[in-house]
Coordinates of C-alpha atoms in Angstrom, one line a residue:
Chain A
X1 CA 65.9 108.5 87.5
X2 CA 64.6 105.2 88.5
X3 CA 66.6 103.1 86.2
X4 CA 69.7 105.3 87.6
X5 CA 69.0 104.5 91.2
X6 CA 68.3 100.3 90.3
X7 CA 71.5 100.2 88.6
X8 CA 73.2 101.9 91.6
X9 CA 71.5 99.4 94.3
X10 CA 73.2 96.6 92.1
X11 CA 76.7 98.0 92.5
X12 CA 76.0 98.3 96.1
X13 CA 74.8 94.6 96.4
X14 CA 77.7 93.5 94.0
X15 CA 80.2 95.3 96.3
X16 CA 78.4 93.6 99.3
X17 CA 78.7 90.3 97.6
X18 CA 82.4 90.7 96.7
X19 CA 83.0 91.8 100.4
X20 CA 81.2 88.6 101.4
X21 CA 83.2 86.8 99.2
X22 CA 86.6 87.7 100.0
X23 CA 86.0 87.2 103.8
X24 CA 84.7 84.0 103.3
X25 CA 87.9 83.3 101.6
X26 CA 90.0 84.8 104.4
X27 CA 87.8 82.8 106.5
X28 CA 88.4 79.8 104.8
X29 CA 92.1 79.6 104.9
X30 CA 92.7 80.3 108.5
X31 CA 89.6 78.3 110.2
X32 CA 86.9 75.9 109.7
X33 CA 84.0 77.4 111.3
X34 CA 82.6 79.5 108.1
X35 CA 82.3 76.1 106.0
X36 CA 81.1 73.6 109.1
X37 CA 77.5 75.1 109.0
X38 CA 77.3 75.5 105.3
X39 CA 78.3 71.6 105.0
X40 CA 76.2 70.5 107.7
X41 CA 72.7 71.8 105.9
X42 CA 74.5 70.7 102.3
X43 CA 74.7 67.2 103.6
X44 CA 70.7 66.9 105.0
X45 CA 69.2 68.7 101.7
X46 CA 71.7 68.2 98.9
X47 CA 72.9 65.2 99.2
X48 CA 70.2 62.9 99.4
X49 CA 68.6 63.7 96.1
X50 CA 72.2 63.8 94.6
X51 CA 72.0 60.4 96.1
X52 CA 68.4 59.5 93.8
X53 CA 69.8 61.2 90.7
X54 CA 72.6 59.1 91.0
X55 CA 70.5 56.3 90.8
X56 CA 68.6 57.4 87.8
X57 CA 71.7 58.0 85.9
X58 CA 72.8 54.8 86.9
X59 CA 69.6 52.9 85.7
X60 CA 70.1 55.3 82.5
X61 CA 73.6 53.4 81.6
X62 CA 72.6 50.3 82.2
X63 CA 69.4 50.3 80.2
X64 CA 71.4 51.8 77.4
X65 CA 73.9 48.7 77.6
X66 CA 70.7 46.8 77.4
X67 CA 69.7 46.9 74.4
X68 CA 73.1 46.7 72.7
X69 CA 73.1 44.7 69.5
X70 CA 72.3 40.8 70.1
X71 CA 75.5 39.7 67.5
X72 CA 78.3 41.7 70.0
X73 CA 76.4 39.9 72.8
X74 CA 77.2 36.2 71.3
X75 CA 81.0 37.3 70.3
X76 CA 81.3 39.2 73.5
X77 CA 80.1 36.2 75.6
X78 CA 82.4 33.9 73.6
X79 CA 85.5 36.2 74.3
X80 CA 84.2 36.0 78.1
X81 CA 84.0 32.2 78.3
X82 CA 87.8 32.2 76.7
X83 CA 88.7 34.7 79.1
X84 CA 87.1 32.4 82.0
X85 CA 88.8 29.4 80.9
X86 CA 92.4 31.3 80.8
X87 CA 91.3 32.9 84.3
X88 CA 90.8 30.1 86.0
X89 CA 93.7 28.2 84.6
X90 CA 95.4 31.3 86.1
X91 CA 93.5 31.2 89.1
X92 CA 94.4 27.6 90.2
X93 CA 97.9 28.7 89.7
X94 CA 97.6 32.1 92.4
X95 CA 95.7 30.1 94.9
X96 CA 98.7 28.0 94.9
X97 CA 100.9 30.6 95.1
X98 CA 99.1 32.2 97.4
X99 CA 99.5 29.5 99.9
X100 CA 103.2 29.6 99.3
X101 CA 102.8 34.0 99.7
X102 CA 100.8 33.3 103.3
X103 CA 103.2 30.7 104.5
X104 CA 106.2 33.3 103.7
X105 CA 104.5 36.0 105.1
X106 CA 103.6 34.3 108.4
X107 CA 107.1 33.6 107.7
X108 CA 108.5 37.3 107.7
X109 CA 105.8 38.4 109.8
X110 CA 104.8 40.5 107.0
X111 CA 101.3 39.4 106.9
X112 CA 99.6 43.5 107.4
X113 CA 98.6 43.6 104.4
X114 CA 95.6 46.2 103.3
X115 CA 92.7 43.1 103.2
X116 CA 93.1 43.8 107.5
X117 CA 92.3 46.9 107.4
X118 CA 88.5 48.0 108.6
X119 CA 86.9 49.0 105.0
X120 CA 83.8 51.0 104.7
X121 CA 81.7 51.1 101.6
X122 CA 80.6 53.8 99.4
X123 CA 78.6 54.8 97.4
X124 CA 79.9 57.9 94.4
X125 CA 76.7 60.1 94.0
X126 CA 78.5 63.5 92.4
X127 CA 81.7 64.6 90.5
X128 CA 82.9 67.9 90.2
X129 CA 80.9 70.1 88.2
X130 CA 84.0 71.9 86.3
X131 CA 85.8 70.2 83.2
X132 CA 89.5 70.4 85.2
X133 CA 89.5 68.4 87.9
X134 CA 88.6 64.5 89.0
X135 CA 86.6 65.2 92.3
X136 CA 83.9 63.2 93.5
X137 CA 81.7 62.8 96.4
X138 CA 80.8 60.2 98.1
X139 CA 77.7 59.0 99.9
X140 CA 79.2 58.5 103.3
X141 CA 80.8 60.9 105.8
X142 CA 81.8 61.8 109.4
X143 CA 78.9 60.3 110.7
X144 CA 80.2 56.8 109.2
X145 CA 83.4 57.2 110.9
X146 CA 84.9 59.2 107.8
X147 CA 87.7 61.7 108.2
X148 CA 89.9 63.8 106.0
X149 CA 93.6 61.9 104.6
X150 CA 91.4 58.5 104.5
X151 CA 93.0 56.3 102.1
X152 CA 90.0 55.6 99.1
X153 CA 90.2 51.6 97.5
X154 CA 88.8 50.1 95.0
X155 CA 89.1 46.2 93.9
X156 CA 91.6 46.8 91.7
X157 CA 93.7 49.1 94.0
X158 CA 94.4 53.0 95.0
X159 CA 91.6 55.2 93.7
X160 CA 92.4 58.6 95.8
X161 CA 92.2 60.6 99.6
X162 CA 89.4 62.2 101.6
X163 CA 89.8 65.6 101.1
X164 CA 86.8 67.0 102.7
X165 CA 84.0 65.4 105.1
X166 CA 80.3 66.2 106.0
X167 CA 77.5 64.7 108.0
X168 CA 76.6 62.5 105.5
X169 CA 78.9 63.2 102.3
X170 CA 82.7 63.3 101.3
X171 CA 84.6 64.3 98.9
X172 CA 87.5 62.0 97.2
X173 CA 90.8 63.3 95.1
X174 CA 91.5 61.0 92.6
X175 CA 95.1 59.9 92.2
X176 CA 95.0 60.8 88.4
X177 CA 93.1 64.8 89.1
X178 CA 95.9 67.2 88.4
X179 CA 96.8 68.7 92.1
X180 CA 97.6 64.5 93.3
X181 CA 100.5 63.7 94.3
X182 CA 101.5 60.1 96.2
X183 CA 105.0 58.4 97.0
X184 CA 104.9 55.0 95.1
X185 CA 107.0 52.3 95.4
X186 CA 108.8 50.3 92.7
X187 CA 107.9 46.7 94.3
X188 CA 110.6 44.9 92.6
X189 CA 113.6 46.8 93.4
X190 CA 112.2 49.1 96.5
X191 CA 112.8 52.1 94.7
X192 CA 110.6 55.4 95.7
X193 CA 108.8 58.1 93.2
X194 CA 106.2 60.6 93.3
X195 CA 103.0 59.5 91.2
X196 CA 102.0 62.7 90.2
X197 CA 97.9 63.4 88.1
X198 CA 98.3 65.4 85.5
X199 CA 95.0 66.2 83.1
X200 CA 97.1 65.6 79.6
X201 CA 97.2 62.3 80.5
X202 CA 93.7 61.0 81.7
X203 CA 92.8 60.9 77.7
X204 CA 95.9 58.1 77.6
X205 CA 94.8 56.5 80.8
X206 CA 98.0 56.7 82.3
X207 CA 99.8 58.9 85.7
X208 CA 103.0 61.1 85.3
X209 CA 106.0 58.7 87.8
X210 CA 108.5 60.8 88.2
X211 CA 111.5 61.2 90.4
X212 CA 112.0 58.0 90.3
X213 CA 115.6 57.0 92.0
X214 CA 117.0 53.8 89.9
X215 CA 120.8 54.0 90.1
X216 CA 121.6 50.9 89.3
X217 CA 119.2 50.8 86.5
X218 CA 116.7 47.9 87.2
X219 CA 113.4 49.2 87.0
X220 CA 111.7 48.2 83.8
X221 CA 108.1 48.6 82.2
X222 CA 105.7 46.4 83.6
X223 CA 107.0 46.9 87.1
X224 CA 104.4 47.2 90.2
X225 CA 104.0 50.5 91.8
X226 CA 102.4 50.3 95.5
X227 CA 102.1 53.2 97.6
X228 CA 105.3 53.7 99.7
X229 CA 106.0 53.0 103.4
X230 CA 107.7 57.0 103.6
X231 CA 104.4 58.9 102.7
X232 CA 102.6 59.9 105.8
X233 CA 99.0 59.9 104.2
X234 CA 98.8 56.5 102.0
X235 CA 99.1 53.5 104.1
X236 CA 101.5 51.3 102.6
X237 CA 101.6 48.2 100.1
X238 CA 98.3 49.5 98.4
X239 CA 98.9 48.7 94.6
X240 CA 98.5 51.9 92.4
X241 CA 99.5 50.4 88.8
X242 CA 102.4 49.4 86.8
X243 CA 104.8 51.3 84.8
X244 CA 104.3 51.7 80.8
X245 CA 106.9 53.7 79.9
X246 CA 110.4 54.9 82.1
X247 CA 113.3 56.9 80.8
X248 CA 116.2 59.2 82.1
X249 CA 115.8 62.5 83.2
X250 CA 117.9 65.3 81.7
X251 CA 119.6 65.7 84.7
X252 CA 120.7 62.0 84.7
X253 CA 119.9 61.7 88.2
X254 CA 116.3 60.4 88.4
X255 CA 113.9 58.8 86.1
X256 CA 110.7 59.8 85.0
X257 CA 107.9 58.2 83.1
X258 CA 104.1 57.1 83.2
X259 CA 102.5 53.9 85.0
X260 CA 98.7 53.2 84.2
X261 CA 96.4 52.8 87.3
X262 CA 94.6 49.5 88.3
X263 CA 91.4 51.1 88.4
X264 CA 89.2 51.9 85.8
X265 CA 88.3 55.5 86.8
X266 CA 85.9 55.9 84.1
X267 CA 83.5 53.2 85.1
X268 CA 83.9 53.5 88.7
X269 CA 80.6 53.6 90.7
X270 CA 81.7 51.8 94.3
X271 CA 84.7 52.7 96.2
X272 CA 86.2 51.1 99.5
X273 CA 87.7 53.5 102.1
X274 CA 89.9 52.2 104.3
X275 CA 88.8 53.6 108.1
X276 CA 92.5 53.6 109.4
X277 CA 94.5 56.4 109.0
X278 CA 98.2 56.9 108.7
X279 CA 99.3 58.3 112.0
X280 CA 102.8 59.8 112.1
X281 CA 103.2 57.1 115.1
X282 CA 102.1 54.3 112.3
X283 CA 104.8 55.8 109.9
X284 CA 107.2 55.8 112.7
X285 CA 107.0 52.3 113.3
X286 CA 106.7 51.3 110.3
X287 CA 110.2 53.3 108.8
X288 CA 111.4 51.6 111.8
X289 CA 110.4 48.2 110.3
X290 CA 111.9 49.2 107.6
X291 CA 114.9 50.1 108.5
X292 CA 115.3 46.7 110.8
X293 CA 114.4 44.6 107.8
X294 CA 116.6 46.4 105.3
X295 CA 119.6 46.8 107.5
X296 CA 121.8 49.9 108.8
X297 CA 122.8 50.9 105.1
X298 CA 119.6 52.7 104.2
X299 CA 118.5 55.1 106.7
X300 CA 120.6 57.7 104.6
X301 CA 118.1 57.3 101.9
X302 CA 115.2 57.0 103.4
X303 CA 116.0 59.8 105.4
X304 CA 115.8 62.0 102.2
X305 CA 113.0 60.2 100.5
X306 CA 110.6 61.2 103.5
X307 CA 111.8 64.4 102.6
X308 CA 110.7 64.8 99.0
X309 CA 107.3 62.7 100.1
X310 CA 106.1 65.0 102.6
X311 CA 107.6 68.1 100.3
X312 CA 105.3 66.5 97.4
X313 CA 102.0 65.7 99.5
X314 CA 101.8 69.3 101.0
X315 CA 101.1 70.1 97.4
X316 CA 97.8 68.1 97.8
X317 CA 96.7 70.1 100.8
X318 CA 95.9 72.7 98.3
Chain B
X1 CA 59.1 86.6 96.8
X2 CA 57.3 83.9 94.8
X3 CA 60.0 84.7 92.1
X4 CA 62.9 84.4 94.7
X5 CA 61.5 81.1 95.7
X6 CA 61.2 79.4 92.9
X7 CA 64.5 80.6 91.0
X8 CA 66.4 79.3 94.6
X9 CA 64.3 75.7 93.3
X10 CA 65.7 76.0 89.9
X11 CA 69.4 76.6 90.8
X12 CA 69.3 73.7 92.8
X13 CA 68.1 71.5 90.3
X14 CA 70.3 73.0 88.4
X15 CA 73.8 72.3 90.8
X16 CA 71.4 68.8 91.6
X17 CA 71.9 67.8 87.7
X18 CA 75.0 69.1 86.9
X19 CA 76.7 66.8 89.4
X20 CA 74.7 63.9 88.8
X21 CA 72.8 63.2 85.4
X22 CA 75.1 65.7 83.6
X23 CA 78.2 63.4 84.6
X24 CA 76.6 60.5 82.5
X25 CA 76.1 62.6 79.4
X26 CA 79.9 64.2 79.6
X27 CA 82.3 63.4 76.7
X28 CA 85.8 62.7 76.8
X29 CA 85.5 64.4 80.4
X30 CA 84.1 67.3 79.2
X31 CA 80.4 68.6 80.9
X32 CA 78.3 71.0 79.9
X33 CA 78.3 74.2 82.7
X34 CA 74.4 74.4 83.0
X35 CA 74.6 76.5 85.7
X36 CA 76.7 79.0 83.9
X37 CA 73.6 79.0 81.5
X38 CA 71.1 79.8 84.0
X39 CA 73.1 82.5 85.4
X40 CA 73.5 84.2 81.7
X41 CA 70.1 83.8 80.6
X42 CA 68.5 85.1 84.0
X43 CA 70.8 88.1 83.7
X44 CA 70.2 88.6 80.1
X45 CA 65.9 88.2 81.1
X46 CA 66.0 89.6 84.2
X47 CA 69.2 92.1 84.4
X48 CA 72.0 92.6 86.5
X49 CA 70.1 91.9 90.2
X50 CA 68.7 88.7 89.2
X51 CA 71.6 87.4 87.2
X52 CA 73.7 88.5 90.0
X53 CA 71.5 86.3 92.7
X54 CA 71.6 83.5 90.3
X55 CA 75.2 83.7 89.9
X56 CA 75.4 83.9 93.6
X57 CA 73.1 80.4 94.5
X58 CA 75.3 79.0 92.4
X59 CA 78.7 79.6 93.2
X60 CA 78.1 79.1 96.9
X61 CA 77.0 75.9 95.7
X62 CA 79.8 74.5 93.8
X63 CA 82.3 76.1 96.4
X64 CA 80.4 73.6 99.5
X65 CA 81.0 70.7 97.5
X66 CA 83.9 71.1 95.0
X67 CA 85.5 74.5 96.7
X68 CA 88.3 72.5 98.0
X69 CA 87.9 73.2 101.6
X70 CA 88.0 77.8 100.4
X71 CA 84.7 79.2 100.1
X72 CA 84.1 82.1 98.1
X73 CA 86.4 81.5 95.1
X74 CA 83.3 80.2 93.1
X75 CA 80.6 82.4 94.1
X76 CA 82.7 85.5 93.5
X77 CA 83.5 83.8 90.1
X78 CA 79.6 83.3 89.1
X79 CA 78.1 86.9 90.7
X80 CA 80.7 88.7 88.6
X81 CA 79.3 86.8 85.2
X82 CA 75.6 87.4 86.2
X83 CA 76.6 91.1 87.2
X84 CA 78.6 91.7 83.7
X85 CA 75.9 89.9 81.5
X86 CA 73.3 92.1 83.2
X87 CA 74.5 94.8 81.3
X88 CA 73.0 93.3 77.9
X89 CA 69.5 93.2 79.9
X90 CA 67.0 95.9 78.2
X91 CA 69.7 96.1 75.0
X92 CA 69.0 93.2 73.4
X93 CA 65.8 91.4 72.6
X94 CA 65.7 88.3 75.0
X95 CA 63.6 86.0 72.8
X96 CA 66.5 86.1 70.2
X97 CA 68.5 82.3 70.5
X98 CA 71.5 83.8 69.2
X99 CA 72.3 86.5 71.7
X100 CA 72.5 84.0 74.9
X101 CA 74.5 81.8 72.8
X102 CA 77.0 84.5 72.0
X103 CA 76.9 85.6 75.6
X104 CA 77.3 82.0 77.4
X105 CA 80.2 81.3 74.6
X106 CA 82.2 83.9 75.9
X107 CA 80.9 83.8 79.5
X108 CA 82.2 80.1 79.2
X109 CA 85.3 80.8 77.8
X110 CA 86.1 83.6 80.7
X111 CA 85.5 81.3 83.3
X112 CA 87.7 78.4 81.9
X113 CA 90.8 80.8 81.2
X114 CA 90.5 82.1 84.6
X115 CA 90.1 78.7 86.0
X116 CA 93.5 77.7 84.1
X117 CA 94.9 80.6 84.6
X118 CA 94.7 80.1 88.6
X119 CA 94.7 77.0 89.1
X120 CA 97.4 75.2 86.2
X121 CA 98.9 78.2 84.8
X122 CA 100.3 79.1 88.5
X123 CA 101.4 75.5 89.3
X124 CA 103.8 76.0 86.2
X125 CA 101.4 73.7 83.4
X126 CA 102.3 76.5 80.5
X127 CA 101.0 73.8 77.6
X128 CA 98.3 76.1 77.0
X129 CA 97.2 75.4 73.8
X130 CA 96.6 71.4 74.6
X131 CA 94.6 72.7 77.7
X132 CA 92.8 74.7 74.8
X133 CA 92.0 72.3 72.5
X134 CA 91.5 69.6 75.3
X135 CA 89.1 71.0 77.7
X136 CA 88.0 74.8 76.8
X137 CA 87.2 74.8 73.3
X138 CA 84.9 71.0 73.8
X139 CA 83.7 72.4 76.9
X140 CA 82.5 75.8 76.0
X141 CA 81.2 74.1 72.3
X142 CA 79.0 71.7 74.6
X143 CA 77.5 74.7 76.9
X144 CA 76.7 76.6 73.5
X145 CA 74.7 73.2 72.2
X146 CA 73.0 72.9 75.7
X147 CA 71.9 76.6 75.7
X148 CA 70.0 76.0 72.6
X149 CA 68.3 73.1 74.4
X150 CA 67.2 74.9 77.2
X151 CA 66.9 78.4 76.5
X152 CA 63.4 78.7 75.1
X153 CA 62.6 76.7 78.4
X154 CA 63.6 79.0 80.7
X155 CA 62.6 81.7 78.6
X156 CA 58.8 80.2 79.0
X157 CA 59.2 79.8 82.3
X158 CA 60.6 84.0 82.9
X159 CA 57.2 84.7 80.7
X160 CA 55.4 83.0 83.1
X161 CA 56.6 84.6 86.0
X162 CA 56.4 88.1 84.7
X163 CA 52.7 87.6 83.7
X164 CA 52.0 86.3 87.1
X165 CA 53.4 88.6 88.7
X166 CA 52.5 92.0 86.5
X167 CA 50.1 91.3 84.0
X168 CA 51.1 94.4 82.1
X169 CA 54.3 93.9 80.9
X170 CA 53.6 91.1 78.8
X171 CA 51.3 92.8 76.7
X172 CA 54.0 93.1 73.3
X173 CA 54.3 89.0 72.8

C-alpha cells in the first residue's frame, strides 16, 4: 500500500513539474520577467566559481604544454625565429602601407574603422554543456555596460553576438554554432552573402557562404569577407575570414561555398566586445553612405540585400 | 533535509564542472554529459522522486545559462529521464556497474536524438547519419566511459547517506 501511494505522489510531482515547465516556456516566449530573477541569483553564485574553475582548467593546459618534449621545443623555436624574420620583413612592408591606407582614408573620409570603437574585455569562463552547439559565456555582463546584439571581437576578427546578458555574465553565439547567420561582404568586389554555421563543418574549420550574388563572376578563393554595411546587428567592415572554396548554385543565380574564419575558435580564451551597437539610425546612415559613395545605380540592390539580411538574422533570434 | 542539501551541492558541482573543467577534457567537440549521469544513477539509487529532483536541479540549470533566452525546455528534458529511469529503482541491484552504464547509454542517446530532432532536424539539417557518427555515437561512448569513472563514487557517497540517515537499511553490504 505504501509503495502504491509513493509511486502515486511521484506522478503527481512529475505532473506538477511538467506544468511548471511548460509555463515557464510560455513565459519565456512572451516576456522576460520569469528568467530576470533566475539570472540575477545565477550571476552572484554561479558564476564566480565558473570564473575559478576556469582558471584551473586554464593552469591545467598550460602545464600540460609545459612539459612537452624538449627536441619539438628547439625545432619549434627555430620555425618561430623563421617565421619572425618573414613577419617582420612583412611587417616593414604594412606599416608602409598602412601610412599610404591612413592617408587615403583621411582621404575618403573613411577612416571609422572598428579600432574606434569603445572595446570591452572578457574573459570566457563556460561553454555550453551539450555536444551541438558553440555557446559560451562570458565573464562580463549588464553591469559592464553589456547588452544583447553586441558585436563579440577577437584579434583576429568576428568571433560572434551577445545573445543573452546578466549582472555579471553573458552569453556569446559563435559565428560558426549551427543557428548563426551574418551578411558578409566580399571586400574586393562589394558583393553580399549570408555566412551561415553549420556543425559538419567545425571538424574542417571552415563556415557555409552562401547566397553569394557574383554576376559578373569575380569573386575568387582567397577573397576577404567582412561583415556587411546592410546587416542591422554586425557593425560593418569587421573581417570574418576569407573564402576557400566558391562555386555555382544549381539555380545559376547565386553562389555558394565555404570561407575559414580568422579566429581560432578552438584556442580562444579572451574576447573583445565592442560596446556600440548597431542602431537602425547607424544602419540608416550608413546605407545612406553607401548609397552616396557608390552612386544612384545601386539602391535597387541594396534594397533587396537588406531584405535577405534581416530575413536571414531573424533566424538567429531563435 | 540533510540529503536535499547536499545533493542541491552535488548538482552544482556537477553543472560547475561540466561547463568548465569538462570543456578542457572534450574531444573533437564532444563532452561528456555528467550531469545526465548523476541524474541516472540517483534515480537508479534512489528511485523515481530523487532522480526526478536531480533531473530537475539540473535542467533548470543548463536552461539559465545555455536555454537560449526559453526556460523550461531543459528541465522538462532531464525530470522526464530521472522520472523514467526511476522505474529500474528496487529492480535491479544498484551496486552492479553494468546496469547504470546500460541505462545512461540509452538515457544519452534519447536526449541527443531529441535534441537533433528539435533543434536540426526542424531547421531542415536531414544528414542524419553524419550527425550520428559525428556527435551522438562519440558523445554517448564518452558518458558510458565517464559513468564507469564515477559511479562507484557516487555510489559510496548514496551508502553514506542512507547509513546516516537509517542505520537499518544498510545492514545486507
Amino acid at each position: 500500500m505504501k509503495k502504491f501511494n509513493d509511486s502515486l505522489k511521484s506522478k503527481y510531482i512529475l505532473a506538477g513539474i511538467t506544468a511548471f515547465c511548460l509555463v515557464l516556456i510560455v513565459l519565456s516566449f512572451v516576456t522576460d520577467a520569469a528568467t530576470g530573477p533566475l539570472r540575477y541569483i545565477a550571476g552572484y553564485v554561479i558564476t564566480p566559481v565558473q570564473n575559478g574553475l576556469n582558471e584551473v582548467g586554464n593552469w591545467i593546459t598550460d602545464k600540460s604544454a609545459y612539459f612537452q618534449s624538449s627536441t619539438d621545443l628547439v625545432a619549434e623555436n627555430k620555425e618561430l625565429q623563421e617565421k619572425v624574420d618573414a613577419l617582420t620583413a612583412e611587417n616593414s612592408q604594412l606599416l608602409q602601407d598602412k601610412e599610404e591606407l591612413s592617408r587615403l582614408q583621411a582621404l575618403f573620409e573613411l577612416d571609422q574603422q572598428y579600432d574606434d570603437y569603445e572595446k570591452i574585455g572578457a574573459r570566457i569562463i563556460a561553454k555550453d554543456t551539450g555536444n551541438w552547439f558553440n555557446v559560451f559565456t562570458i565573464d562580463k555582463g549588464s553591469k559592464d555596460g553589456i547588452l544583447v546584439n553586441q558585436n563579440v571581437i577577437t584579434e583576429g576578427g568576428l568571433v560572434g553576438i551577445i545573445t543573452e546578458t546578466g549582472p555579471n555574465w553573458a552569453t556569446v553565439r559563435s559565428i560558426i554554432d549551427d543557428y548563426s547567420n551574418v551578411t558578409g561582404t566580399v571586400t574586393s568586389t562589394s558583393d553580399n552573402c549570408i555566412i551561415a554555421g553549420d556543425l559538419r563543418l567545425i571538424d574542417e574549420g571552415k563556415i557555409n557562404l552562401v547566397k553569394l550574388t557574383d554576376e559578373s563572376d569575380r569573386v575568387k578563393v582567397g577573397d576577404k569577407v567582412v561583415t556587411s554595411d546592410v546587416s542591422d546587428r554586425f557593425l560593418p567592415g569587421i573581417l570574418i575570414g576569407y573564402i576557400s572554396d566558391v562555386g555555382m548554385d544549381s539555380n545559376n543565380l547565386t553562389k555558394s561555398g565555404t570561407i575559414t574564419p580568422m579566429v581560432d575558435f578552438r584556442h580562444l580564451h579572451e574576447v573583445l566586445v565592442i560596446k556600440e551597437l548597431k542602431e537602425i539610425d547607424d544602419a540608416k546612415v550608413s546605407l545612406d553612405a553607401q548609397a552616396d559613395t557608390e552612386g544612384a545605380a545601386t539602391p535597387d540592390t541594396s534594397q533587396s540585400e537588406s531584405g535577405t539580411g534581416t530575413e536571414s538574422e531573424s533566424q538567429n533570434e531563435e | 533535509m540533510k540529503r536535499r542539501i547536499v545533493m542541491f551541492v552535488l548538482v552544482l558541482a556537477a553543472f560547475l564542472l561540466q561547463s568548465t573543467l569538462l570543456q578542457t577534457i572534450s574531444l573533437a567537440s564532444v563532452t561528456p554529459n555528467l550531469m545526465l549521469v548523476f541524474t541516472v544513477s540517483f534515480a537508479l539509487m534512489r528511485g523515481k522522486r530523487e532522480g526526478m529532483f536531480v533531473g530537475f536541479l539540473s535542467g533548470i540549470l543548463t536552461d539559465v545559462f545555455f536555454g537560449g533566452g526559453i526556460l523550461g525546455v531543459y528541465t522538462l528534458l532531464y525530470t522526464y529521464t530521472g522520472y523514467i529511469n526511476g522505474f529500474s529503482f528496487r529492480i535491479f541491484y544498484d551496486d552492479d556497474i553494468k546496469m547504470p552504464i546500460i541505462l545512461v547509454c540509452a538515457s544519452d542517446l534519447a536526449f541527443h536524438i531529441l535534441e537533433y530532432v528539435f533543434r536540426f532536424l526542424l531547421r531542415g539539417r536531414t544528414d542524419f547519419f553524419f550527425y550520428l557518427g559525428r556527435v551522438i555515437i562519440p558523445g554517448v561512448i564518452y558518458t558510458a566511459i565517464l559513468t564507469m569513472l564515477c559511479y562507484r563514487l557516487l555510489l559510496a557517497l548514496n551508502r553514506k547517506l542512507e547509513k546516516a540517515e537509517q542505520r537499518s537499511v544498510d545492514s545486507l553490504v
